[in-house]
Short mmCIF file of C-alpha atoms and ligand atoms in Angstrom, two decimals:
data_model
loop_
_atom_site.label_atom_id
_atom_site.label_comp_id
_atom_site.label_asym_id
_atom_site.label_seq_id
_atom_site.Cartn_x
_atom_site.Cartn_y
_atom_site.Cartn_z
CA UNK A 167 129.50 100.10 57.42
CA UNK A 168 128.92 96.34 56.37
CA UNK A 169 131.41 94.17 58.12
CA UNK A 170 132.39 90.89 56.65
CA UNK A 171 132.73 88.53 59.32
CA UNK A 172 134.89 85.15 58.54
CA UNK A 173 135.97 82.33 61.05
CA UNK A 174 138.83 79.87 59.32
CA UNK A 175 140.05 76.79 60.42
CA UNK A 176 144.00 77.29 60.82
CA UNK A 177 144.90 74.37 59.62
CA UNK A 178 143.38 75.43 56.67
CA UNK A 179 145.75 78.59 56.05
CA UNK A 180 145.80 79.16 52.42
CA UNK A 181 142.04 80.32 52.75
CA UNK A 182 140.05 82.91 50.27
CA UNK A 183 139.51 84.54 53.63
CA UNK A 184 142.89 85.50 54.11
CA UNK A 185 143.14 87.12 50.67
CA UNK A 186 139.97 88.95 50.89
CA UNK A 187 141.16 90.38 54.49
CA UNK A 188 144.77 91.38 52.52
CA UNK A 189 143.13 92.73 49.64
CA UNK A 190 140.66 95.25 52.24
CA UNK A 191 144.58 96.23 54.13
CA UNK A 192 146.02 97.05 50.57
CA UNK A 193 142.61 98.92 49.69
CA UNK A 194 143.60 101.26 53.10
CA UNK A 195 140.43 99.24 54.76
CA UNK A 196 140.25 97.47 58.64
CA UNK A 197 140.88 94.07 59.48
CA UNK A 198 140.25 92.43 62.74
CA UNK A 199 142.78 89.22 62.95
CA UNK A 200 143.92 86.83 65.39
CA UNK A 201 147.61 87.05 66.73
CA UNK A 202 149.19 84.64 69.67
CA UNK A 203 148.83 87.95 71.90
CA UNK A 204 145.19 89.21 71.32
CA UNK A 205 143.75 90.11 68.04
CA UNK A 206 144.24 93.41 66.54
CA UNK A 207 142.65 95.56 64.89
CA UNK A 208 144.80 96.42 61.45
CA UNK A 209 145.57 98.83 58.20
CA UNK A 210 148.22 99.55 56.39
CA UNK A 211 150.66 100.82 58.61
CA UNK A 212 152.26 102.88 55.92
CA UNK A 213 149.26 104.45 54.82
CA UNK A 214 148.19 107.26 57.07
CA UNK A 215 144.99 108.19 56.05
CA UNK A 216 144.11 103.96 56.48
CA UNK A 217 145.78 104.61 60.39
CA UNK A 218 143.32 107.22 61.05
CA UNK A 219 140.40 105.12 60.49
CA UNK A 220 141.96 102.67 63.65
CA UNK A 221 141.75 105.39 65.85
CA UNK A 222 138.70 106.08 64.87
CA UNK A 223 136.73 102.68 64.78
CA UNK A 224 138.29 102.35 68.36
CA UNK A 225 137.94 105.55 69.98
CA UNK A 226 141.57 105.75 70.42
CA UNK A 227 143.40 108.62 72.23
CA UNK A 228 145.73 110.22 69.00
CA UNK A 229 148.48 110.14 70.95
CA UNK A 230 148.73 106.60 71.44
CA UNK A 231 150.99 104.85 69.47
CA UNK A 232 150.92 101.61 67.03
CA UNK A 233 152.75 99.04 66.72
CA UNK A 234 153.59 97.50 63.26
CA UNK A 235 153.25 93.97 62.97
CA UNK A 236 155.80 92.11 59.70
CA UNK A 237 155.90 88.89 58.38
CA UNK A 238 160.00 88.27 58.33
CA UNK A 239 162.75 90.11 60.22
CA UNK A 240 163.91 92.63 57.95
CA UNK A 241 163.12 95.72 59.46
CA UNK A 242 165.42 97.78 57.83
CA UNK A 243 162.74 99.75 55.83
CA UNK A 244 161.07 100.76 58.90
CA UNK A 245 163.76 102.25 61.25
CA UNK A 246 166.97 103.95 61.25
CA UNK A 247 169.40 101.50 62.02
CA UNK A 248 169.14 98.10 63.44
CA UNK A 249 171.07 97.71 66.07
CA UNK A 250 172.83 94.59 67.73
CA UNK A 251 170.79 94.34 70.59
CA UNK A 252 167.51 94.34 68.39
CA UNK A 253 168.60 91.61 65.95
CA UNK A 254 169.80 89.64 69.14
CA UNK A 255 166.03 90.01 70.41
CA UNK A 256 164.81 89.11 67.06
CA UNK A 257 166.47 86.18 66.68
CA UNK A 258 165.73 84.83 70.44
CA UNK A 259 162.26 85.56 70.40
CA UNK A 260 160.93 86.30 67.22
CA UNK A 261 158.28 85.14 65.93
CA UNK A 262 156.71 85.77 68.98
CA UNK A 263 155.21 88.13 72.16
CA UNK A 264 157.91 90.81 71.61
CA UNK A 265 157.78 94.01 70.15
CA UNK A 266 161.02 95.81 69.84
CA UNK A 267 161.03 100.19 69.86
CA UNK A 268 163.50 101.90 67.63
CA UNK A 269 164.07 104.92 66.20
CA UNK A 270 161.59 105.30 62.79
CA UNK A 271 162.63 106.06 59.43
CA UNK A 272 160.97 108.48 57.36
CA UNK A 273 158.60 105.73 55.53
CA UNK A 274 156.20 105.26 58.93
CA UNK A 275 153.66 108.05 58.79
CA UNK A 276 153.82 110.24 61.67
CA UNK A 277 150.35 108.79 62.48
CA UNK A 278 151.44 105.29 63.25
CA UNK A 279 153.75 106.35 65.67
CA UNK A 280 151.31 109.30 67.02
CA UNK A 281 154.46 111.60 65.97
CA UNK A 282 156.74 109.59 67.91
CA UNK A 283 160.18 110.00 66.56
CA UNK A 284 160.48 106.16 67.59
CA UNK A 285 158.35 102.95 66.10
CA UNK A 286 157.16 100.07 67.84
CA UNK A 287 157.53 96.90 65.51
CA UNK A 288 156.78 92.93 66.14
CA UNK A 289 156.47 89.26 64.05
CA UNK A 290 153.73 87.73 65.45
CA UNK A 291 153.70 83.65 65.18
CA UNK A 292 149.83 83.41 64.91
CA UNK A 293 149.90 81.78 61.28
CA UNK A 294 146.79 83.51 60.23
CA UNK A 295 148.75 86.93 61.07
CA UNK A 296 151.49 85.38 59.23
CA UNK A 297 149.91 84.49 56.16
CA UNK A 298 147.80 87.71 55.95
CA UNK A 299 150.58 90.09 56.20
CA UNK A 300 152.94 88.15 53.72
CA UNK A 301 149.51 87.98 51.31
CA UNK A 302 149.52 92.12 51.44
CA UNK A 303 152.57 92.53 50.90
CA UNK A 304 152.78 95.52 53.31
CA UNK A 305 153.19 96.02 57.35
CA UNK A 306 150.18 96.18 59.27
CA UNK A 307 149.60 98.47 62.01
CA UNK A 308 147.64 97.17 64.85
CA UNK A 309 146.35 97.70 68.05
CA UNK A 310 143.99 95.67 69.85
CA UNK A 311 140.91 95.08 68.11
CA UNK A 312 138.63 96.74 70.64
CA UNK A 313 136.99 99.73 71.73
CA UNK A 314 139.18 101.89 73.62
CA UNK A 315 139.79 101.37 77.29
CA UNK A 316 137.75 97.94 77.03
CA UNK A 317 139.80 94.62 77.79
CA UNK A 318 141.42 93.34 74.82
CA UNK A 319 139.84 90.61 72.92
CA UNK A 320 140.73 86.98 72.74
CA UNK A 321 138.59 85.61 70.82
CA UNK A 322 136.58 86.19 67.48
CA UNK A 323 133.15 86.60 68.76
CA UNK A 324 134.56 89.54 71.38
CA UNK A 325 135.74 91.33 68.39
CA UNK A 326 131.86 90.64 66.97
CA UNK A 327 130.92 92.64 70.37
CA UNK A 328 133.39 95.67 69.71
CA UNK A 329 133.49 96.42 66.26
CA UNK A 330 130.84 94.84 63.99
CA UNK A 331 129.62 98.44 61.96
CA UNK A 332 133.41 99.89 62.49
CA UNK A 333 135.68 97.72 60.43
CA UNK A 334 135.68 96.22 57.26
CA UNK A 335 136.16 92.55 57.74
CA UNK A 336 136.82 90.42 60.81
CA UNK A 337 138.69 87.47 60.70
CA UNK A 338 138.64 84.87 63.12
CA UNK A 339 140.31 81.62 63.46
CA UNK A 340 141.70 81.05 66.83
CA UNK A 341 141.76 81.99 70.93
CA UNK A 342 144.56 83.45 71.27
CA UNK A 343 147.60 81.69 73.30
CA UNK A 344 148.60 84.05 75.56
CA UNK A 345 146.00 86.11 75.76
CA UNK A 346 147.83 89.57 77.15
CA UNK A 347 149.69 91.67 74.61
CA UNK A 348 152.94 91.88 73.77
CA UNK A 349 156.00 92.68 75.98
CA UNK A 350 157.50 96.48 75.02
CA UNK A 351 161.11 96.80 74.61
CA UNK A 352 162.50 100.34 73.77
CA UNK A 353 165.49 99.77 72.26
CA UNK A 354 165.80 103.32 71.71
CA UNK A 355 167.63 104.18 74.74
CA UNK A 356 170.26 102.70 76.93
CA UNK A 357 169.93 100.86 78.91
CA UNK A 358 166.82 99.45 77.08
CA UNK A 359 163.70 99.47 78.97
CA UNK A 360 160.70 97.35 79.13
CA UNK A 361 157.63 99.56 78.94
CA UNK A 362 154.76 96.71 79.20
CA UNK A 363 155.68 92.94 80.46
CA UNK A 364 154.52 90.57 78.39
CA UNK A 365 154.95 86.79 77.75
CA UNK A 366 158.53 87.54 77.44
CA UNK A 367 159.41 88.28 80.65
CA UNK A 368 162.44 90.42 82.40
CA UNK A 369 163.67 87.02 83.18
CA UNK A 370 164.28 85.58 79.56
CA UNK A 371 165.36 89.47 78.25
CA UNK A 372 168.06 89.50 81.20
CA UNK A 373 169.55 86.29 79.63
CA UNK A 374 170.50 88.77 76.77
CA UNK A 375 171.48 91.88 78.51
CA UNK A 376 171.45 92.00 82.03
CA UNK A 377 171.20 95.67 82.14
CA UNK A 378 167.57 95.64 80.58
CA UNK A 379 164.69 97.15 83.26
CA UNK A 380 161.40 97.57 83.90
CA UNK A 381 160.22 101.13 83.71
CA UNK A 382 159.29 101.91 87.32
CA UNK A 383 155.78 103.27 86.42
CA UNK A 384 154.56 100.13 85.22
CA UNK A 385 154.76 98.98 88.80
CA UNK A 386 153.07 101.41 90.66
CA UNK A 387 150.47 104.49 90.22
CA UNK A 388 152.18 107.19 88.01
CA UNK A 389 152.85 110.32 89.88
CA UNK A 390 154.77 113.72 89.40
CA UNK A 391 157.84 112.04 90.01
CA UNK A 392 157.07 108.85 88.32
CA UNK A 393 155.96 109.72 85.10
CA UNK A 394 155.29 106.71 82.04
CA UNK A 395 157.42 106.89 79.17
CA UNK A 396 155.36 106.59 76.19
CA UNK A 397 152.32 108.52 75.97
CA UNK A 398 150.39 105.15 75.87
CA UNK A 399 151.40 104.14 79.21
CA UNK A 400 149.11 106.69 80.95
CA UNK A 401 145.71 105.44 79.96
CA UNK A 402 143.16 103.30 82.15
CA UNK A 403 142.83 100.41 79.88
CA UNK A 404 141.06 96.82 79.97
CA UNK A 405 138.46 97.48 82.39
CA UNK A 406 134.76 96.15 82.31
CA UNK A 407 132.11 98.16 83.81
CA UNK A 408 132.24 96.15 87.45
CA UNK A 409 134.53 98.06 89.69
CA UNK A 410 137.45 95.81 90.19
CA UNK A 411 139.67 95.74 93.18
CA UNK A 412 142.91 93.49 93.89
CA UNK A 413 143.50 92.10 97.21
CA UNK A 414 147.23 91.15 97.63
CA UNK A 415 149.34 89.05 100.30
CA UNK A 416 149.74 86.02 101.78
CA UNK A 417 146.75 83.39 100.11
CA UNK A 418 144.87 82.65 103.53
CA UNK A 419 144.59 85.97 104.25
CA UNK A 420 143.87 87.11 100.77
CA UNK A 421 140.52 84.68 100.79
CA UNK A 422 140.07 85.90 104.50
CA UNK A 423 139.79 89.45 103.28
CA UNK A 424 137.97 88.70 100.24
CA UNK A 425 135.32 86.79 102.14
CA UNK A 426 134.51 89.19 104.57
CA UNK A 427 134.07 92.11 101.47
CA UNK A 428 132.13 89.85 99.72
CA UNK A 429 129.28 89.65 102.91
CA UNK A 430 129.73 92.78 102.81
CA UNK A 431 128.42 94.07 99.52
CA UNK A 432 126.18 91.26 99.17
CA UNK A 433 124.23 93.17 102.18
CA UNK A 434 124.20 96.11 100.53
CA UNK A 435 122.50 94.58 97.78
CA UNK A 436 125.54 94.27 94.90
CA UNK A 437 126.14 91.61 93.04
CA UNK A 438 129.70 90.95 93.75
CA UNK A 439 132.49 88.28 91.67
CA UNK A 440 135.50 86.93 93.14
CA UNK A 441 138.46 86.27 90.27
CA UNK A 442 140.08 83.04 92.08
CA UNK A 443 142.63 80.26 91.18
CA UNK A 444 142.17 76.25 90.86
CA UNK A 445 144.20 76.27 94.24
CA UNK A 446 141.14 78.70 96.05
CA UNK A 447 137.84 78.36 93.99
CA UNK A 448 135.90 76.17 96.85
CA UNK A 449 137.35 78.32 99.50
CA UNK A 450 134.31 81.23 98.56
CA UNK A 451 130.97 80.25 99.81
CA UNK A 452 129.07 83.35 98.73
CA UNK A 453 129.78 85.77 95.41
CA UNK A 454 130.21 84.64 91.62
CA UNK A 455 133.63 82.29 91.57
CA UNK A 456 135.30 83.32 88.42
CA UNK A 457 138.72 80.53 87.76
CA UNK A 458 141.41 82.53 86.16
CA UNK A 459 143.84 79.87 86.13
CA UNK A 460 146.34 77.73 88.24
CA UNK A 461 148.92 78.98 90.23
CA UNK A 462 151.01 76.14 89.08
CA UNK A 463 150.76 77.46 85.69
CA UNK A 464 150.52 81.55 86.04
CA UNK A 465 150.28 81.79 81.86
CA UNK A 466 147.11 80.21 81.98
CA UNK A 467 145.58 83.05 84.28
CA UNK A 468 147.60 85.44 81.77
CA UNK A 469 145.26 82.97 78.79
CA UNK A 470 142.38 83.97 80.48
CA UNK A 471 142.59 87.07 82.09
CA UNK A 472 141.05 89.12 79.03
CA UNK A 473 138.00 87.15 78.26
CA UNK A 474 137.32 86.71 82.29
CA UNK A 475 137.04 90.47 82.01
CA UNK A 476 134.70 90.88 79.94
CA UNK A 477 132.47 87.88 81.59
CA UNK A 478 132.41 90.15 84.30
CA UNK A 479 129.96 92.37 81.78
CA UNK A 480 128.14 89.55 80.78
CA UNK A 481 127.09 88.61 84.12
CA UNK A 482 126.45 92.09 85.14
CA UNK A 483 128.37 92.39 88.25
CA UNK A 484 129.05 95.51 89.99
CA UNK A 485 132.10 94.47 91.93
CA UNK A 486 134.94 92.21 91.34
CA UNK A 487 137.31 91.31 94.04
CA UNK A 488 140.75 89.90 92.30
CA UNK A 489 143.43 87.85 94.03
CA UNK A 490 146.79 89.14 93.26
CA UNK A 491 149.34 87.08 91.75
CA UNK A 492 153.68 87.21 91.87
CA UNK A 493 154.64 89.91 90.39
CA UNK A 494 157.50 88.03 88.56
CA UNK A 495 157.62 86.10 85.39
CA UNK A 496 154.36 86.34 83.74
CA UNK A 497 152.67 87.38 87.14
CA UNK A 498 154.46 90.94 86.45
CA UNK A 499 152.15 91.48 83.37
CA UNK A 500 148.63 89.59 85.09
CA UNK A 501 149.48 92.23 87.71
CA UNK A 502 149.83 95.52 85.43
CA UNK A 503 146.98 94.32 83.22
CA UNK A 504 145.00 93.86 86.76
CA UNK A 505 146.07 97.14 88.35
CA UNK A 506 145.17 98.93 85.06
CA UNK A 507 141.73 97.15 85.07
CA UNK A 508 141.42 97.91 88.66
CA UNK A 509 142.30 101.87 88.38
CA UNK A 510 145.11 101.14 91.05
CA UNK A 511 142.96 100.04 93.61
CA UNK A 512 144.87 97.69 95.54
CA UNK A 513 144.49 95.86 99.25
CA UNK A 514 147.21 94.40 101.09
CA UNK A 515 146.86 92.20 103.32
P1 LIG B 111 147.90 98.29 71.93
O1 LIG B 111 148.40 97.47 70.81
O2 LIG B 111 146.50 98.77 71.81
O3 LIG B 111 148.11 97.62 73.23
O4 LIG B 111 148.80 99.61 71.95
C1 LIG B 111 150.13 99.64 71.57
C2 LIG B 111 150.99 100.19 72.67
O5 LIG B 111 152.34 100.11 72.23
C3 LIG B 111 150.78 101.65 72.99
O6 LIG B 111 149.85 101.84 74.01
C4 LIG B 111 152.16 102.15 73.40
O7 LIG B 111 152.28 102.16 74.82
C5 LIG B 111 153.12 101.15 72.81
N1 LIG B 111 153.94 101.73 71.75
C6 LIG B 111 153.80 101.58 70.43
N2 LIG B 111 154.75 102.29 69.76
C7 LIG B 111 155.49 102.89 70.68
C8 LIG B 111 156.59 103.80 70.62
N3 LIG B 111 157.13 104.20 69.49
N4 LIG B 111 157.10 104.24 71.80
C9 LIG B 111 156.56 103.82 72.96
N5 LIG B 111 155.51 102.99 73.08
C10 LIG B 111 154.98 102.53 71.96
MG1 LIG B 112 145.15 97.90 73.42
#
């Protein structure tokens, strides 16, 4: 498949690009497009047979849900009811990192929602999302634009890398801000539940209802007796081909630890990278120093986390040690996009 492949200023927003991209969703074609989160991958999320061809340009499990992305907050067509809570969320947080669960009405193709009786649903506040949603006229369905089980892409030219042949058209225009995907809310059940920590933390959902959680198996391995709740949940996800391991404690001991595995491998012959903060980068004498971020300012690790990832690849490294980070705020999703990228292998120290 030829894949058109267009990079627009934003400031620039009412761009032939953007109707070209809308005019390939209302065909039933694939668009790759930036959001705040990370880009996504997207077709018309009413159209099943146009779904299909996202799960299958990514590789995706078919029992992974979608999320459906709109341009306003009326998302009355899409579910059941709207209930209090929901329109609350909207209004505090919307546009934005949020995507709210609800029961679907019968206009979301069982395919969207992976036959789901629920639907995920979001506003994004990337104007290029914006603008090429509103220009189709139609919700877009849209997971991250990469291949399945790779980290999520940031940035056009990582989309390039995933799906150039797959999709349509790709349309690039800016890094995204955050640069880890959306917080879940299912507002399906009660008390509502956060099933992936995002930019909008516990924290700021608490100030709404106190009563929301986190789902405990976002927080540690899933087991018998801790089992995910949406079928989504279970899958290894955003790891490059380096084995990655997380080393968490106290800082000092942390770089201690990390030191000593990095002489380690390096006499075995691996080439081994260290993911560090502003605060610890010159603390590493040997191993590829990799700056996520500052401590000071945990959403800039979040920024980066994705496209530090996949430099991992680029540099060929067979090992990658990770500090760990809070596991509050935005540290709790760093630290579930981490563990997922590390296949749960953690250190204390
Ligand atoms: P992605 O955009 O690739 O990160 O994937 C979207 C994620 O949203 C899935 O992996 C699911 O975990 C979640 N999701 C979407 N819709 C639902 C739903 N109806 N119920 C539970 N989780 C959902
Ligand atoms: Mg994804």
């Amino acid at each position: 498949m030829d894949t058109k492949v267009a990079f627009i200023d934003k400031s620039v927003i009412d761009n032939i690009a953007i109707k070209e991209a809308a005019e390939v969703i209302k065909k039933g074609g694939l668009v790759a497009f930036p959001t705040e989160t990370v880009y996504g991958l997207g077709a018309n999320a009413l159209d099943a047979a146009a779904v299909e061809k996202i799960f299958l340009a990514k590789g995706r499990p078919q029992d992974n849900p979608l999320i459906i992305h709109v341009a306003d907050k009326d998302i009355s067509p899409y579910v059941k009811k709207v209930p209090t809570l929901a329109k609350e969320l909207m209004d505090a947080f919307w546009p934005g990192p949020l995507t709210i669960i609800l029961e679907k009405s019968s206009l979301v193709p069982d395919k969207t929602s992976a036959n789901l009786d629920t639907v995920g649903i979001r506003m994004p506040s990337s104007p290029i999302a914006l603008k090429l949603i509103a220009e189709s006229g139609l919700p877009i369905a849209a997971p991250s634009a990469n291949i399945s089980g790779r980290p999520s892409p940031t940035d056009m030219e990582r989309c390039v890398e995933d799906l150039k042949g797959r999709v349509d058209y790709i349309l690039g225009g800016e890094i995204s801000a955050v640069g880890v995907e959306s917080t879940i809310i299912d507002c399906s059940v009660e008390p509502p539940c956060i099933l992936r920590p995002g930019a909008v933390t516990l924290e700021m959902l608490q100030e709404i209802r106190k009563d929301i959680y986190i789902d405990p198996s976002l927080l540690e391995k899933p087991n018998e007796n801790l089992k995910p709740k949406a079928p989504g949940m279970k899958y290894k996800h955003y790891a490059p081909k380096a084995k990655v391991i997380i080393i968490e404690g106290d800082l000092e001991k942390t770089i201690e630890k990390i030191n000593e595995m990095v002489l380690n491998y390096i006499e075995q012959k691996l080439m081994v990278g260290i993911l560090a903060t502003e605060e610890s980068k010159d603390k590493y004498p040997k191993g590829e120093v990799m700056v996520l971020g500052t401590r000071a300012k945990p959403e800039t690790a979040a920024h980066n986390l994705f496209e530090t990832l996949r430099a991992c690849d680029d540099k060929g490294l067979d090992i990658v040690l990770s500090e760990a980070f809070p596991r509050e705020g935005i540290g709790t999703a760093i630290m579930n996009r981490l563990t997922k990228a590390a296949g749960y292998h953690i250190i204390k120290v």
